[in-house]
GROMACS .gro file of C-alpha atoms in nm:
model
  226
    1MET     CA    1  18.127  -9.976 -11.213
    2ARG     CA    2  18.233  -9.741 -10.935
    3GLU     CA    3  18.551  -9.651 -11.124
    4THR     CA    4  18.354  -9.593 -11.447
    5PHE     CA    5  18.108  -9.361 -11.274
    6ASN     CA    6  18.387  -9.169 -11.101
    7GLY     CA    7  18.571  -9.137 -11.431
    8ALA     CA    8  18.258  -9.002 -11.603
    9ILE     CA    9  18.200  -8.751 -11.324
   10HIS     CA   10  18.560  -8.632 -11.349
   11GLU     CA   11  18.529  -8.587 -11.727
   12LEU     CA   12  18.202  -8.390 -11.697
   13GLU     CA   13  18.311  -8.161 -11.415
   14GLN     CA   14  18.551  -7.962 -11.636
   15PRO     CA   15  18.295  -7.846 -11.898
   16VAL     CA   16  18.040  -7.773 -11.623
   17ASN     CA   17  18.298  -7.562 -11.441
   18LEU     CA   18  18.369  -7.376 -11.764
   19LEU     CA   19  17.997  -7.305 -11.804
   20ASP     CA   20  17.987  -7.178 -11.447
   21ALA     CA   21  18.276  -6.941 -11.521
   22ALA     CA   22  18.106  -6.821 -11.840
   23VAL     CA   23  17.784  -6.752 -11.650
   24SER     CA   24  17.971  -6.546 -11.389
   25MET     CA   25  18.144  -6.345 -11.661
   26LEU     CA   26  17.821  -6.275 -11.848
   27GLU     CA   27  17.639  -6.175 -11.531
   28HIS     CA   28  17.884  -5.887 -11.494
   29ARG     CA   29  17.853  -5.787 -11.861
   30HIS     CA   30  17.475  -5.821 -11.861
   31LYS     CA   31  17.440  -5.519 -11.635
   32ALA     CA   32  17.587  -5.298 -11.907
   33ASN     CA   33  17.440  -5.489 -12.201
   34PRO     CA   34  17.083  -5.618 -12.151
   35ASP     CA   35  17.095  -5.782 -12.496
   36LEU     CA   36  17.302  -6.060 -12.342
   37ALA     CA   37  16.999  -6.182 -12.142
   38PRO     CA   38  16.902  -6.468 -12.382
   39LEU     CA   39  17.261  -6.600 -12.395
   40LEU     CA   40  17.292  -6.574 -12.018
   41ALA     CA   41  16.969  -6.766 -11.969
   42ALA     CA   42  17.082  -7.040 -12.207
   43LEU     CA   43  17.417  -7.078 -12.033
   44ARG     CA   44  17.251  -7.089 -11.692
   45GLU     CA   45  17.018  -7.365 -11.811
   46ALA     CA   46  17.309  -7.564 -11.957
   47ARG     CA   47  17.508  -7.523 -11.636
   48ASP     CA   48  17.215  -7.626 -11.417
   49GLN     CA   49  17.145  -7.932 -11.631
   50GLY     CA   50  17.510  -8.023 -11.614
   51ARG     CA   51  17.509  -7.997 -11.235
   52SER     CA   52  17.191  -8.202 -11.222
   53SER     CA   53  17.352  -8.473 -11.436
   54LEU     CA   54  17.657  -8.479 -11.211
   55ASP     CA   55  17.435  -8.517 -10.905
   56LYS     CA   56  17.247  -8.805 -11.070
   57LEU     CA   57  17.571  -8.979 -11.162
   58GLY     CA   58  17.699  -8.936 -10.807
   59ALA     CA   59  17.379  -9.082 -10.665
   60ALA     CA   60  17.401  -9.376 -10.906
   61ILE     CA   61  17.745  -9.490 -10.788
   62PRO     CA   62  17.691  -9.835 -10.639
   63ASP     CA   63  17.785  -9.886 -10.277
   64SER     CA   64  18.112 -10.065 -10.215
   65LEU     CA   65  18.018 -10.416 -10.117
   66ALA     CA   66  18.196 -10.548  -9.811
   67GLN     CA   67  18.389 -10.864  -9.895
   68ALA     CA   68  18.548 -11.092  -9.642
   69ALA     CA   69  18.925 -11.072  -9.614
   70LEU     CA   70  19.058 -11.428  -9.619
   71PRO     CA   71  19.398 -11.598  -9.637
   72LEU     CA   72  19.472 -11.631 -10.008
   73ASN     CA   73  19.720 -11.817 -10.224
   74LEU     CA   74  19.878 -11.558 -10.454
   75ASN     CA   75  20.005 -11.826 -10.689
   76GLN     CA   76  19.648 -11.948 -10.740
   77LEU     CA   77  19.520 -11.593 -10.794
   78LEU     CA   78  19.791 -11.536 -11.054
   79ARG     CA   79  19.703 -11.862 -11.230
   80ASP     CA   80  19.339 -11.750 -11.237
   81ALA     CA   81  19.437 -11.409 -11.379
   82ILE     CA   82  19.657 -11.572 -11.643
   83THR     CA   83  19.374 -11.805 -11.740
   84LEU     CA   84  19.137 -11.510 -11.784
   85SER     CA   85  19.391 -11.338 -12.011
   86THR     CA   86  19.489 -11.653 -12.206
   87PRO     CA   87  19.289 -11.564 -12.523
   88GLN     CA   88  19.473 -11.230 -12.553
   89LEU     CA   89  19.809 -11.394 -12.476
   90LEU     CA   90  19.757 -11.652 -12.750
   91ALA     CA   91  19.629 -11.394 -12.998
   92GLN     CA   92  19.943 -11.182 -12.950
   93GLY     CA   93  20.183 -11.476 -12.953
   94ILE     CA   94  20.312 -11.400 -12.603
   95VAL     CA   95  20.516 -11.664 -12.421
   96ILE     CA   96  20.464 -11.690 -12.044
   97ASP     CA   97  20.759 -11.758 -11.816
   98TRP     CA   98  20.584 -11.863 -11.493
   99GLN     CA   99  20.814 -11.881 -11.188
  100PRO     CA  100  20.608 -11.924 -10.868
  101GLN     CA  101  20.763 -11.991 -10.531
  102PRO     CA  102  20.604 -12.326 -10.437
  103ASP     CA  103  20.579 -12.260 -10.062
  104LEU     CA  104  20.467 -11.898 -10.089
  105PRO     CA  105  20.290 -11.791  -9.765
  106THR     CA  106  19.932 -11.673  -9.789
  107VAL     CA  107  19.823 -11.310  -9.788
  108THR     CA  108  19.504 -11.177  -9.633
  109GLY     CA  109  19.278 -11.005  -9.882
  110GLN     CA  110  18.971 -10.991 -10.100
  111ALA     CA  111  19.003 -11.251 -10.373
  112SER     CA  112  18.807 -11.075 -10.649
  113ARG     CA  113  18.984 -10.742 -10.594
  114LEU     CA  114  19.331 -10.896 -10.597
  115CYS     CA  115  19.256 -11.116 -10.897
  116GLY     CA  116  19.119 -10.816 -11.088
  117MET     CA  117  19.430 -10.617 -10.999
  118LEU     CA  118  19.661 -10.892 -11.123
  119LYS     CA  119  19.464 -10.933 -11.445
  120GLN     CA  120  19.490 -10.558 -11.504
  121LEU     CA  121  19.870 -10.577 -11.477
  122ILE     CA  122  19.881 -10.873 -11.717
  123ASP     CA  123  19.650 -10.697 -11.964
  124ASN     CA  124  19.867 -10.384 -11.945
  125ALA     CA  125  20.171 -10.595 -12.033
  126ILE     CA  126  19.984 -10.753 -12.325
  127ASP     CA  127  19.884 -10.410 -12.455
  128ALA     CA  128  20.242 -10.282 -12.425
  129MET     CA  129  20.381 -10.571 -12.626
  130SER     CA  130  20.109 -10.551 -12.893
  131LEU     CA  131  20.143 -10.178 -12.966
  132GLY     CA  132  20.494 -10.184 -13.111
  133HIS     CA  133  20.681 -10.402 -13.357
  134ILE     CA  134  20.820 -10.637 -13.095
  135GLU     CA  135  20.948 -10.967 -13.229
  136GLN     CA  136  21.020 -11.144 -12.900
  137ARG     CA  137  20.710 -11.122 -12.684
  138GLU     CA  138  20.769 -11.264 -12.340
  139LEU     CA  139  20.594 -11.214 -12.009
  140CYS     CA  140  20.771 -11.326 -11.693
  141ILE     CA  141  20.560 -11.364 -11.380
  142ALA     CA  142  20.731 -11.467 -11.058
  143THR     CA  143  20.649 -11.483 -10.688
  144GLN     CA  144  20.878 -11.492 -10.388
  145VAL     CA  145  20.914 -11.380 -10.028
  146SER     CA  146  21.123 -11.064  -9.995
  147ASN     CA  147  21.183 -10.863  -9.677
  148GLY     CA  148  20.896 -11.038  -9.503
  149MET     CA  149  20.651 -10.957  -9.783
  150ALA     CA  150  20.493 -11.167 -10.056
  151ARG     CA  151  20.637 -11.023 -10.377
  152ILE     CA  152  20.506 -11.044 -10.733
  153ASP     CA  153  20.726 -10.952 -11.030
  154ILE     CA  154  20.562 -10.896 -11.369
  155ILE     CA  155  20.815 -10.824 -11.645
  156ASP     CA  156  20.721 -10.773 -12.009
  157SER     CA  157  20.935 -10.727 -12.319
  158GLY     CA  158  20.749 -10.417 -12.433
  159PRO     CA  159  20.885 -10.066 -12.485
  160GLY     CA  160  20.891  -9.993 -12.111
  161ILE     CA  161  20.802  -9.674 -11.923
  162PRO     CA  162  21.037  -9.373 -11.907
  163ALA     CA  163  21.190  -9.310 -11.566
  164ASP     CA  164  21.032  -8.964 -11.540
  165LEU     CA  165  20.686  -9.120 -11.577
  166ALA     CA  166  20.734  -9.412 -11.338
  167VAL     CA  167  20.527  -9.243 -11.067
  168LYS     CA  168  20.292  -9.040 -11.287
  169VAL     CA  169  20.149  -9.352 -11.456
  170PHE     CA  170  19.974  -9.435 -11.128
  171GLU     CA  171  19.780  -9.107 -11.141
  172PRO     CA  172  19.418  -9.119 -11.265
  173PHE     CA  173  19.352  -9.030 -11.630
  174PHE     CA  174  19.719  -9.040 -11.732
  175SER     CA  175  19.832  -9.291 -11.994
  176THR     CA  176  20.140  -9.350 -12.207
  177LYS     CA  177  19.928  -9.525 -12.469
  178PRO     CA  178  19.835  -9.350 -12.796
  179ALA     CA  179  19.521  -9.137 -12.784
  180THR     CA  180  19.367  -9.361 -13.052
  181SER     CA  181  19.382  -9.660 -12.814
  182GLY     CA  182  19.079  -9.532 -12.622
  183CYS     CA  183  19.262  -9.580 -12.292
  184ARG     CA  184  19.128  -9.363 -12.009
  185GLY     CA  185  19.427  -9.405 -11.779
  186MET     CA  186  19.241  -9.579 -11.498
  187GLY     CA  187  19.415  -9.920 -11.501
  188LEU     CA  188  19.725  -9.852 -11.292
  189PRO     CA  189  19.542  -9.615 -11.054
  190MET     CA  190  19.301  -9.902 -10.986
  191VAL     CA  191  19.598 -10.134 -10.929
  192HIS     CA  192  19.749  -9.884 -10.685
  193GLU     CA  193  19.419  -9.843 -10.500
  194VAL     CA  194  19.374 -10.219 -10.451
  195VAL     CA  195  19.734 -10.273 -10.340
  196VAL     CA  196  19.720  -9.988 -10.089
  197GLN     CA  197  19.386 -10.116  -9.960
  198HIS     CA  198  19.566 -10.443  -9.885
  199HIS     CA  199  19.846 -10.259  -9.702
  200GLY     CA  200  20.097 -10.326  -9.977
  201SER     CA  201  20.299 -10.131 -10.231
  202VAL     CA  202  20.345 -10.125 -10.608
  203HIS     CA  203  20.618  -9.963 -10.813
  204ILE     CA  204  20.811  -9.985 -11.137
  205ASP     CA  205  21.162 -10.126 -11.103
  206LEU     CA  206  21.374  -9.890 -11.310
  207ALA     CA  207  21.679 -10.115 -11.280
  208THR     CA  208  21.530 -10.336 -11.551
  209ARG     CA  209  21.662 -10.193 -11.876
  210HIS     CA  210  21.438 -10.374 -12.122
  211GLY     CA  211  21.060 -10.374 -12.101
  212CYS     CA  212  20.854 -10.286 -11.796
  213HIS     CA  213  20.906 -10.444 -11.455
  214ILE     CA  214  20.619 -10.406 -11.209
  215VAL     CA  215  20.675 -10.506 -10.847
  216VAL     CA  216  20.384 -10.569 -10.610
  217GLU     CA  217  20.448 -10.642 -10.244
  218LEU     CA  218  20.178 -10.756 -10.003
  219PRO     CA  219  20.204 -10.839  -9.633
  220ILE     CA  220  20.197 -11.205  -9.541
  221SER     CA  221  19.874 -11.311  -9.367
  222GLY     CA  222  19.809 -11.142  -9.035
  223PRO     CA  223  19.519 -10.998  -8.833
  224ARG     CA  224  19.470 -10.692  -9.054
  225SER     CA  225  19.127 -10.555  -9.142
  226LEU     CA  226  19.047 -10.415  -9.489
   0.00000   0.00000   0.00000
């Protein structure tokens, strides 16, 4: 809900700013042309109502609820995320290649946030493989310990992401999906926010030539506060 409200505020700020600029321009012209008074008044009212709506939206953003950070089993969180996305996986005929490290150490975090982040990555992979004419639809999900971090690899057989967009896709309101998809470009920014909140990192592995390879690394359980 917080992300939806923030997205709506961002979308509305641009037209309100344009109205503000139009009002400033007309205020200068109004001195030489009094006939512009009705138009100026209408624009001022529209601008003020827009600002009022933005203020109301800002006040309506729910407070971030504090959630306990606990030692978590990433393999279990991934299984939960896969289960939540199973209907879409079956509908798209996607085969899962599940390769968990059995003795994966725990990570300290907020279960609902991490599970939501993992489901977002899985759903992104599903969308990527369903948009094009891809005959072999496979999703590989693996966990391991790498460089002292718990690592998650999510690799799909979709069209992939161009190297020059590998960083930009984590920016809010940017999407490589078609405009007709209705995507607002908030999925990967949310993923990035959650991973950073848990003192980890997320990136696209450009060494993988086919499909998209997302790498998430999270610190193994320790006395960190979120």
